[in-house]
CSV table of C-alpha atoms and ligand atoms in Angstrom, one decimal:
chain,number,residue,atom,x,y,z
A,1,MET,CA,0.0,0.0,0.0
A,2,ASN,CA,1.3,3.5,-0.7
A,3,LYS,CA,-1.4,5.6,0.9
A,4,LEU,CA,-2.7,6.3,4.3
A,5,GLU,CA,-6.2,5.3,5.1
A,6,LEU,CA,-8.6,5.5,8.0
A,7,PRO,CA,-12.1,3.9,8.2
A,8,ALA,CA,-14.7,6.1,6.5
A,9,ASN,CA,-16.5,6.9,9.7
A,10,SER,CA,-13.3,7.9,11.6
A,11,THR,CA,-13.5,11.1,13.6
A,12,MET,CA,-9.9,11.6,12.4
A,13,LEU,CA,-11.3,12.5,9.0
A,14,ASN,CA,-13.3,15.4,10.5
A,15,LYS,CA,-12.0,18.9,9.4
A,16,ASP,CA,-11.6,19.8,13.0
A,17,PHE,CA,-9.2,17.0,13.8
A,18,VAL,CA,-5.7,18.8,13.8
A,19,TYR,CA,-3.0,17.3,11.6
A,20,GLY,CA,0.5,18.8,11.9
A,21,VAL,CA,4.2,18.4,11.6
A,22,ALA,CA,6.7,18.9,14.4
A,23,THR,CA,10.3,20.1,14.8
A,24,ALA,CA,12.5,21.5,17.5
A,25,SER,CA,14.8,24.5,17.6
A,26,PHE,CA,18.2,22.9,18.2
A,27,GLN,CA,17.5,20.1,15.7
A,28,ILE,CA,16.9,22.3,12.7
A,29,GLU,CA,17.8,25.9,13.1
A,30,GLY,CA,21.7,26.4,13.0
A,31,GLY,CA,22.3,30.1,13.2
A,32,ILE,CA,24.3,29.7,16.4
A,33,ASP,CA,26.2,33.0,16.1
A,34,ASP,CA,23.1,35.0,17.0
A,35,ARG,CA,22.3,33.2,20.2
A,36,LEU,CA,23.9,32.2,23.5
A,37,ALA,CA,25.4,28.8,23.9
A,38,CYS,CA,23.2,26.0,25.2
A,39,ILE,CA,23.9,22.7,26.9
A,40,TRP,CA,23.6,20.8,23.5
A,41,ASP,CA,26.5,22.9,22.0
A,42,THR,CA,28.7,22.0,24.9
A,43,PHE,CA,27.6,18.3,24.7
A,44,CYS,CA,28.3,18.1,21.0
A,45,ALA,CA,31.7,19.6,21.5
A,46,THR,CA,32.5,16.8,24.0
A,47,GLU,CA,34.3,13.8,22.4
A,48,GLY,CA,32.3,10.6,22.1
A,49,LYS,CA,28.9,12.0,22.9
A,50,ILE,CA,27.4,12.3,19.4
A,51,ALA,CA,27.6,9.3,17.1
A,52,ASP,CA,28.8,11.1,14.0
A,53,SER,CA,30.7,13.8,16.0
A,54,SER,CA,28.3,16.4,14.6
A,55,ASN,CA,26.6,19.4,16.1
A,56,GLY,CA,23.8,21.9,15.6
A,57,ALA,CA,25.9,24.6,14.1
A,58,ILE,CA,24.1,24.5,10.7
A,59,ALA,CA,21.6,21.6,11.1
A,60,CYS,CA,18.9,22.2,8.4
A,61,ASN,CA,19.8,25.9,8.3
A,62,HIS,CA,16.2,26.7,9.1
A,63,TYR,CA,17.5,29.9,10.5
A,64,GLU,CA,18.1,31.1,6.9
A,65,LYS,CA,15.6,28.9,5.1
A,66,TRP,CA,12.6,29.4,7.3
A,67,GLN,CA,10.5,31.1,4.7
A,68,ASP,CA,11.0,28.2,2.2
A,69,ASP,CA,10.2,25.8,5.1
A,70,ILE,CA,7.0,27.5,5.8
A,71,LYS,CA,6.0,27.1,2.2
A,72,LEU,CA,7.0,23.5,2.4
A,73,ILE,CA,4.9,23.0,5.5
A,74,ASP,CA,1.9,24.7,3.8
A,75,SER,CA,2.4,22.4,0.8
A,76,LEU,CA,1.8,19.4,3.0
A,77,GLY,CA,-1.7,20.7,3.7
A,78,VAL,CA,-1.3,20.6,7.5
A,79,ASP,CA,-3.5,22.5,9.9
A,80,ALA,CA,-0.7,23.1,12.4
A,81,TYR,CA,3.0,23.4,12.9
A,82,ARG,CA,4.7,22.4,16.2
A,83,LEU,CA,7.9,24.3,16.7
A,84,SER,CA,10.0,25.1,19.7
A,85,ILE,CA,11.6,28.3,20.9
A,86,SER,CA,15.3,28.5,21.6
A,87,TRP,CA,15.6,30.1,25.1
A,88,PRO,CA,19.3,31.1,24.5
A,89,ARG,CA,18.1,32.9,21.2
A,90,VAL,CA,15.5,35.1,22.8
A,91,MET,CA,16.9,35.9,26.3
A,92,ASN,CA,20.3,37.5,27.2
A,93,GLN,CA,22.3,36.3,30.2
A,94,ASP,CA,21.0,39.2,32.2
A,95,GLY,CA,17.4,38.2,31.6
A,96,SER,CA,16.8,41.0,29.1
A,97,ALA,CA,15.1,40.2,25.7
A,98,ASN,CA,17.2,39.5,22.6
A,99,GLN,CA,15.0,41.3,20.3
A,100,GLN,CA,16.5,39.9,17.1
A,101,GLY,CA,15.8,36.3,18.4
A,102,LEU,CA,12.3,37.3,19.3
A,103,ASP,CA,11.8,38.8,15.9
A,104,PHE,CA,12.9,35.7,14.2
A,105,TYR,CA,10.1,33.7,15.8
A,106,ILE,CA,7.5,36.5,15.5
A,107,ALA,CA,8.2,36.5,11.7
A,108,ILE,CA,7.6,32.8,11.7
A,109,LEU,CA,4.4,33.0,13.7
A,110,ASP,CA,3.1,35.7,11.4
A,111,ALA,CA,3.9,33.8,8.3
A,112,LEU,CA,2.2,30.7,9.7
A,113,ILE,CA,-0.9,32.7,10.6
A,114,ALA,CA,-1.0,34.2,7.2
A,115,ARG,CA,-1.2,30.7,5.7
A,116,ASN,CA,-3.8,29.6,8.2
A,117,ILE,CA,-1.5,27.2,9.9
A,118,LYS,CA,-1.9,27.0,13.7
A,119,PRO,CA,1.3,27.6,15.7
A,120,PHE,CA,1.8,25.0,18.4
A,121,VAL,CA,4.7,26.4,20.4
A,122,THR,CA,6.9,24.3,22.8
A,123,LEU,CA,8.8,26.6,25.1
A,124,TYR,CA,11.5,24.1,26.2
A,125,HIS,CA,12.8,21.4,23.9
A,126,TRP,CA,16.0,20.7,25.7
A,127,ASP,CA,18.2,23.7,24.7
A,128,LEU,CA,19.0,25.1,28.2
A,129,PRO,CA,21.3,28.1,28.1
A,130,GLN,CA,24.7,27.0,29.2
A,131,HIS,CA,25.1,29.8,31.7
A,132,LEU,CA,22.2,28.2,33.7
A,133,GLU,CA,23.8,24.8,33.5
A,134,ASP,CA,26.9,26.4,34.9
A,135,ASN,CA,24.9,27.2,37.9
A,136,GLY,CA,23.7,23.7,38.3
A,137,GLY,CA,21.1,23.5,35.5
A,138,TRP,CA,18.1,21.4,36.3
A,139,LEU,CA,19.7,20.2,39.6
A,140,ASN,CA,19.3,23.8,40.8
A,141,ARG,CA,15.7,24.7,41.9
A,142,ASP,CA,16.4,28.3,40.8
A,143,THR,CA,16.4,27.1,37.2
A,144,ALA,CA,12.6,26.6,37.4
A,145,TYR,CA,12.2,30.3,38.4
A,146,LYS,CA,14.4,31.3,35.5
A,147,PHE,CA,12.2,29.4,33.2
A,148,GLN,CA,9.2,31.3,34.6
A,149,GLU,CA,11.0,34.6,33.7
A,150,TYR,CA,11.6,33.2,30.2
A,151,VAL,CA,8.0,32.4,29.8
A,152,GLU,CA,7.0,35.8,30.9
A,153,LEU,CA,9.3,37.4,28.3
A,154,VAL,CA,8.1,35.1,25.4
A,155,THR,CA,4.4,35.4,26.1
A,156,LYS,CA,4.5,39.2,26.3
A,157,ALA,CA,6.5,39.4,23.0
A,158,PHE,CA,4.3,36.9,21.1
A,159,GLY,CA,1.0,38.4,22.1
A,160,ASP,CA,-1.9,36.6,20.6
A,161,ARG,CA,0.0,34.9,17.7
A,162,VAL,CA,0.2,31.4,19.4
A,163,HIS,CA,-2.6,28.8,19.1
A,164,SER,CA,-1.1,26.4,21.7
A,165,TYR,CA,1.8,26.6,24.2
A,166,ALA,CA,3.5,23.6,25.7
A,167,THR,CA,5.8,24.3,28.6
A,168,LEU,CA,8.2,21.4,28.3
A,169,ASN,CA,8.9,18.6,25.8
A,170,GLU,CA,9.5,15.2,27.4
A,171,PRO,CA,10.8,16.1,30.9
A,172,PHE,CA,11.7,12.4,31.2
A,173,CYS,CA,14.4,12.9,28.5
A,174,SER,CA,15.8,16.0,30.1
A,175,ALA,CA,15.9,14.5,33.5
A,176,TYR,CA,16.7,10.8,33.0
A,177,LEU,CA,18.7,10.9,29.8
A,178,GLY,CA,20.5,14.2,30.7
A,179,TYR,CA,21.2,13.9,34.4
A,180,GLU,CA,20.9,10.2,35.3
A,181,VAL,CA,22.4,8.1,32.5
A,182,GLY,CA,24.1,11.0,30.7
A,183,ILE,CA,23.4,10.1,27.1
A,184,HIS,CA,21.8,13.5,26.5
A,185,ALA,CA,23.1,16.9,27.5
A,186,PRO,CA,24.3,17.9,30.0
A,187,GLY,CA,25.7,14.4,30.3
A,188,LYS,CA,25.5,14.0,34.1
A,189,VAL,CA,25.5,10.5,35.5
A,190,GLY,CA,24.1,9.4,38.9
A,191,LYS,CA,21.0,7.9,40.3
A,192,GLU,CA,21.0,10.7,42.8
A,193,PHE,CA,20.4,13.3,40.1
A,194,GLY,CA,17.6,12.0,37.9
A,195,LYS,CA,14.6,12.6,40.2
A,196,LYS,CA,16.0,15.8,41.4
A,197,ALA,CA,16.2,17.2,37.9
A,198,ALA,CA,12.8,15.9,37.2
A,199,HIS,CA,11.2,17.7,40.1
A,200,HIS,CA,12.7,21.0,39.1
A,201,LEU,CA,11.5,20.4,35.6
A,202,LEU,CA,8.0,19.7,36.8
A,203,LEU,CA,8.1,22.8,39.0
A,204,ALA,CA,9.2,24.8,36.0
A,205,HIS,CA,6.2,23.5,34.1
A,206,GLY,CA,3.8,24.5,36.9
A,207,LEU,CA,5.4,28.0,37.2
A,208,GLY,CA,5.3,28.4,33.5
A,209,MET,CA,1.6,27.4,33.4
A,210,GLN,CA,0.8,30.1,35.9
A,211,VAL,CA,2.4,32.7,33.5
A,212,LEU,CA,0.6,31.3,30.6
A,213,GLN,CA,-2.7,31.4,32.3
A,214,LYS,CA,-2.1,35.0,33.2
A,215,ASN,CA,-0.4,36.3,30.0
A,216,SER,CA,-2.1,34.1,27.4
A,217,PRO,CA,-5.3,32.8,28.8
A,218,ASN,CA,-6.8,32.3,25.4
A,219,THR,CA,-4.2,29.9,24.0
A,220,MET,CA,-4.5,26.2,24.7
A,221,ASN,CA,-1.8,25.6,27.3
A,222,GLY,CA,-0.3,22.3,28.4
A,223,ILE,CA,2.8,20.0,28.4
A,224,VAL,CA,4.2,17.4,26.1
A,225,LEU,CA,5.1,14.0,27.8
A,226,ASN,CA,6.6,10.9,26.2
A,227,PHE,CA,5.5,7.4,27.1
A,228,THR,CA,7.1,4.1,26.4
A,229,PRO,CA,4.6,1.4,27.6
A,230,CYS,CA,6.2,-1.2,29.8
A,231,TYR,CA,5.5,-4.8,29.1
A,232,PRO,CA,6.5,-7.9,31.2
A,233,GLU,CA,8.5,-10.7,29.4
A,234,THR,CA,6.4,-13.3,31.2
A,235,SER,CA,3.5,-13.0,33.7
A,236,ALA,CA,6.1,-13.4,36.5
A,237,ASP,CA,7.7,-10.1,35.4
A,238,GLN,CA,4.5,-8.0,35.8
A,239,ALA,CA,5.8,-6.3,39.0
A,240,ALA,CA,9.1,-5.4,37.3
A,241,ALA,CA,7.2,-3.9,34.3
A,242,ASN,CA,4.9,-1.9,36.7
A,243,TYR,CA,7.9,-0.5,38.6
A,244,ALA,CA,9.6,0.5,35.3
A,245,ASP,CA,6.3,2.2,34.2
A,246,ASP,CA,6.2,4.2,37.4
A,247,TYR,CA,9.8,5.1,37.2
A,248,PHE,CA,9.8,6.2,33.6
A,249,ASN,CA,6.3,7.1,32.6
A,250,GLN,CA,3.9,7.8,35.5
A,251,TRP,CA,6.6,9.8,37.4
A,252,TYR,CA,6.0,12.7,35.0
A,253,ILE,CA,2.2,12.6,34.7
A,254,LYS,CA,1.0,11.7,38.1
A,255,PRO,CA,2.3,14.8,39.9
A,256,ILE,CA,0.6,17.0,37.3
A,257,LEU,CA,-2.8,15.2,37.4
A,258,ASP,CA,-2.8,13.6,40.8
A,259,LYS,CA,-0.5,15.9,42.9
A,260,ALA,CA,1.8,13.0,43.9
A,261,TYR,CA,4.7,10.9,42.8
A,262,PRO,CA,4.1,7.1,42.3
A,263,THR,CA,4.4,5.2,45.6
A,264,ILE,CA,7.7,3.7,44.5
A,265,ILE,CA,9.2,7.0,45.7
A,266,ASP,CA,9.2,5.4,49.2
A,267,ASP,CA,11.4,2.6,48.0
A,268,LEU,CA,14.1,4.9,46.6
A,269,PRO,CA,17.1,5.6,48.9
A,270,LYS,CA,16.8,9.1,50.4
A,271,SER,CA,19.8,10.3,48.3
A,272,GLN,CA,17.7,9.6,45.1
A,273,GLN,CA,14.5,11.3,46.3
A,274,PRO,CA,13.7,14.8,45.0
A,275,GLU,CA,13.5,17.6,47.5
A,276,VAL,CA,9.8,18.5,47.6
A,277,PHE,CA,8.8,21.7,49.2
A,278,ASP,CA,5.4,22.5,50.8
A,279,GLY,CA,3.1,23.7,48.0
A,280,ASP,CA,5.1,22.3,45.2
A,281,PHE,CA,2.4,19.9,44.0
A,282,GLU,CA,-0.1,22.7,44.0
A,283,ILE,CA,2.1,24.6,41.6
A,284,ILE,CA,2.9,21.5,39.5
A,285,SER,CA,-0.8,20.5,39.1
A,286,GLN,CA,-2.1,23.6,37.4
A,287,PRO,CA,-5.1,22.6,35.2
A,288,LEU,CA,-4.1,21.7,31.6
A,289,ASP,CA,-6.0,22.8,28.5
A,290,PHE,CA,-4.4,19.8,26.7
A,291,LEU,CA,-1.9,17.0,27.2
A,292,GLY,CA,0.6,16.4,24.4
A,293,ILE,CA,1.6,12.7,24.1
A,294,ASN,CA,4.7,11.6,22.2
A,295,PHE,CA,4.8,7.9,21.3
A,296,TYR,CA,7.4,5.8,19.3
A,297,THR,CA,7.7,2.3,20.9
A,298,ARG,CA,7.2,0.0,23.8
A,299,ALA,CA,9.7,-1.7,26.1
A,300,ILE,CA,9.8,-5.2,27.6
A,301,TYR,CA,11.1,-5.9,31.0
A,302,THR,CA,12.3,-8.8,33.1
A,303,SER,CA,12.8,-9.0,36.9
A,304,HIS,CA,16.3,-8.2,38.2
A,305,ASP,CA,17.4,-8.8,41.8
A,306,GLU,CA,19.3,-5.6,42.5
A,307,GLU,CA,17.8,-3.2,39.9
A,308,ILE,CA,14.3,-4.6,40.3
A,309,PHE,CA,13.8,-4.4,36.5
A,310,GLU,CA,15.9,-4.9,33.4
A,311,GLN,CA,15.0,-4.0,29.9
A,312,LEU,CA,15.3,-6.7,27.2
A,313,PRO,CA,16.6,-6.0,23.7
A,314,PRO,CA,13.6,-5.2,21.4
A,315,PRO,CA,12.3,-8.0,19.2
A,316,ALA,CA,11.7,-7.5,15.4
A,317,PRO,CA,10.4,-5.6,13.7
A,318,ILE,CA,12.5,-2.6,14.6
A,319,THR,CA,13.2,0.8,13.0
A,320,ASP,CA,16.6,2.1,11.9
A,321,ILE,CA,17.1,3.5,15.5
A,322,GLY,CA,16.4,0.2,16.9
A,323,TRP,CA,12.9,0.9,18.3
A,324,GLU,CA,10.4,-1.9,18.0
A,325,ILE,CA,7.4,-1.3,15.9
A,326,TYR,CA,4.4,-2.4,18.1
A,327,PRO,CA,1.4,-0.2,17.3
A,328,SER,CA,-1.1,-1.9,19.6
A,329,SER,CA,0.8,-0.6,22.6
A,330,PHE,CA,-0.1,2.9,21.4
A,331,THR,CA,-3.8,2.1,21.7
A,332,LYS,CA,-3.3,0.5,25.0
A,333,LEU,CA,-1.2,3.4,26.3
A,334,LEU,CA,-4.0,5.9,25.4
A,335,THR,CA,-6.8,3.7,26.8
A,336,ASP,CA,-4.9,2.9,30.0
A,337,LEU,CA,-4.1,6.6,30.6
A,338,ASN,CA,-7.7,7.5,30.0
A,339,SER,CA,-8.9,4.9,32.6
A,340,ARG,CA,-6.2,5.9,35.1
A,341,TYR,CA,-6.5,9.7,35.0
A,342,GLN,CA,-8.9,12.5,34.5
A,343,LEU,CA,-7.4,13.6,31.2
A,344,PRO,CA,-7.7,16.9,29.4
A,345,PRO,CA,-8.0,16.6,25.6
A,346,ILE,CA,-5.1,14.8,24.0
A,347,TYR,CA,-2.9,15.8,21.1
A,348,ILE,CA,-0.4,13.3,19.7
A,349,THR,CA,2.5,15.8,19.5
A,350,GLU,CA,5.0,13.3,18.1
A,351,ASN,CA,4.9,10.0,16.4
A,352,GLY,CA,7.1,8.7,13.6
A,353,ALA,CA,10.0,6.4,12.6
A,354,ALA,CA,13.7,6.5,11.7
A,355,MET,CA,14.3,4.5,8.5
A,356,ALA,CA,17.3,3.8,6.3
A,357,ASP,CA,16.1,5.9,3.4
A,358,THR,CA,17.6,5.8,0.0
A,359,PHE,CA,17.4,8.8,-2.3
A,360,VAL,CA,17.0,7.6,-5.9
A,361,ASP,CA,16.1,9.6,-9.0
A,362,GLY,CA,15.1,12.5,-6.8
A,363,GLN,CA,12.8,10.4,-4.6
A,364,VAL,CA,12.5,8.7,-1.3
A,365,ASN,CA,10.2,5.7,-1.6
A,366,ASP,CA,9.9,5.2,2.1
A,367,LEU,CA,7.1,2.6,2.2
A,368,ASP,CA,8.4,1.3,5.6
A,369,ARG,CA,7.9,4.7,7.2
A,370,LEU,CA,4.6,5.1,5.4
A,371,ASN,CA,3.5,1.7,6.8
A,372,TYR,CA,4.5,2.8,10.3
A,373,TYR,CA,2.3,5.9,10.0
A,374,GLN,CA,-0.6,3.8,8.7
A,375,GLN,CA,-0.5,1.4,11.6
A,376,HIS,CA,-0.1,4.2,14.2
A,377,LEU,CA,-2.9,6.4,12.8
A,378,VAL,CA,-5.1,3.3,13.0
A,379,ALA,CA,-3.9,2.7,16.5
A,380,VAL,CA,-4.9,6.3,17.5
A,381,ASN,CA,-8.2,5.8,15.7
A,382,ASN,CA,-8.8,2.6,17.8
A,383,ALA,CA,-8.2,4.5,21.0
A,384,ILE,CA,-10.7,7.2,20.0
A,385,GLU,CA,-13.2,4.5,19.2
A,386,GLN,CA,-12.7,3.2,22.8
A,387,GLY,CA,-13.4,6.7,24.2
A,388,VAL,CA,-10.2,8.6,24.3
A,389,ASN,CA,-10.5,12.2,23.4
A,390,VAL,CA,-7.7,12.7,20.9
A,391,GLN,CA,-8.0,16.0,18.9
A,392,GLY,CA,-4.9,16.1,16.8
A,393,TYR,CA,-1.8,14.3,15.5
A,394,PHE,CA,1.7,15.5,14.6
A,395,ALA,CA,4.2,13.7,12.5
A,396,TRP,CA,7.7,13.6,13.9
A,397,SER,CA,9.3,15.1,11.9
A,398,LEU,CA,8.7,17.7,9.3
A,399,MET,CA,12.2,17.0,7.9
A,400,ASP,CA,15.3,15.0,8.7
A,401,ASN,CA,17.3,16.8,11.3
A,402,PHE,CA,19.9,16.5,14.1
A,403,GLU,CA,18.7,13.5,16.1
A,404,TRP,CA,20.4,14.2,19.4
A,405,ALA,CA,23.1,11.6,20.4
A,406,GLU,CA,22.6,10.0,16.9
A,407,GLY,CA,23.6,13.2,15.1
A,408,TYR,CA,22.5,13.2,11.5
A,409,LEU,CA,22.7,9.5,11.1
A,410,LYS,CA,19.0,8.8,11.8
A,411,ARG,CA,16.3,10.2,9.6
A,412,PHE,CA,12.9,10.9,11.0
A,413,GLY,CA,11.6,13.3,8.4
A,414,ILE,CA,8.6,13.0,6.1
A,415,VAL,CA,10.8,15.4,4.0
A,416,HIS,CA,14.3,14.3,3.0
A,417,VAL,CA,17.1,16.8,3.7
A,418,ASP,CA,20.3,16.7,1.7
A,419,TYR,CA,22.8,18.2,4.2
A,420,ASP,CA,25.3,19.2,1.5
A,421,THR,CA,22.9,21.3,-0.6
A,422,GLN,CA,20.1,21.9,2.1
A,423,GLN,CA,17.7,20.7,-0.6
A,424,ARG,CA,14.3,19.4,0.8
A,425,THR,CA,12.4,16.6,-1.0
A,426,ILE,CA,9.0,15.4,0.2
A,427,LYS,CA,9.2,11.6,0.8
A,428,GLN,CA,6.5,9.2,-0.2
A,429,SER,CA,5.3,9.2,3.4
A,430,GLY,CA,5.0,13.0,3.3
A,431,LEU,CA,3.0,12.8,0.1
A,432,ALA,CA,0.7,10.2,1.6
A,433,TYR,CA,0.3,12.3,4.7
A,434,ARG,CA,-0.6,15.3,2.6
A,435,ASP,CA,-3.1,13.2,0.6
A,436,LEU,CA,-4.8,11.9,3.8
A,437,ILE,CA,-5.1,15.5,5.2
A,438,LEU,CA,-6.5,16.9,1.9
A,439,SER,CA,-8.9,13.9,1.4
A,440,ARG,CA,-11.0,15.0,4.4
A,441,PRO,CA,-14.5,16.0,3.2
B,501,FCB,C1,11.7,12.6,20.9
B,501,FCB,C2,12.1,14.1,20.8
B,501,FCB,C3,12.3,14.6,19.4
B,501,FCB,C4,13.0,13.5,18.5
B,501,FCB,C5,12.2,12.2,18.6
B,501,FCB,C6,12.8,11.1,17.7
B,501,FCB,O1,12.2,12.0,22.1
B,501,FCB,O2,11.2,14.8,21.5
B,501,FCB,O3,13.1,15.8,19.6
B,501,FCB,O4,14.3,13.4,18.7
B,501,FCB,O5,12.2,11.8,19.9
């Protein structure tokens, strides 16, 4: 099959279901001379951290090519574009505005609005200003208050241009990958760091939400969380899988919706527990207008004596980045969350696949990626049929880009990028996505 299809009665074929594409500042922009350094600049400059020793200096050169890129986005027929703001581009070290940086984003927002494309803005997609990391980064509670000042500055500057604000993208990745296992910036390693960083990120989210409610009450405000559903290898491993689920997934949603960490917090040694001040959960649990969910894969766990759980290597089929393709876990994730929590409306803010694309005769015939999208769109539709209120879906990503620790080796785009010429070519998956969107009656 070379097209994307949904059942004729699917609510995902309604005109008001939002389809979009997503990117993030550090992954596409380049243009590093006009902003402060961020933790990913430093991390990329550290030997051995990035698979191809690359960095974000040029990336997709979106900083210069943004006007063409917005035309490209428009040509895909999407209703919305999810982008992130680079904190070190818009705020100087003394907290004052970098007007040139703000103007860059304001021009993008205006161009999107002129084309009737809804801007979904993520305020923090991992590019923490390096000077804040030098003061402890997310291990320093004060960084949450610095984030609040940044949200204040951005919301005032952007006015009513934004359709939706998300405070953070995937605090799990910032906290666990960045401060516990060190495979993301800033590369800190230690079990005593992860949950502390997570708590300050969640606090930043709550403080940011307060500013959004005050300065931007008419936008749809929320947060983007990632989930990797945890499956047991055998029924004897159910407790291990549940523990991993609490540690990696529920840890980030439960404080926001239920004002508490999962009860496994009591099993953690004191040194690994976050420092929770009185009133923190009240701040963290600001009402959400929406919850953004990013989904790529599931994980399988077995029991482990010391570590409680151990992740097994993913079985086939896997994508080029090694993630198992298991679409039914997407439906299950959504229905499980829906029965567990009082959820606000859901937007799938990222879903997609890295594939080993080939560029032949000016085309990328990525039927493997197209098939991934087909299966996962149906998985979302199945969840909607089971009562989950999903109102939108964003493909990750608009175009191939800097895939963090993997550098430019893994391609997630529905648009191909030739990094030598910066030429963009819509892949078969992108054409099929466009056709699905335009086919809506
Ligand atoms: C998510 C990130 C996004 C991208 C995809 C593949 O964790 O939010 O920036 O790298 O994974």
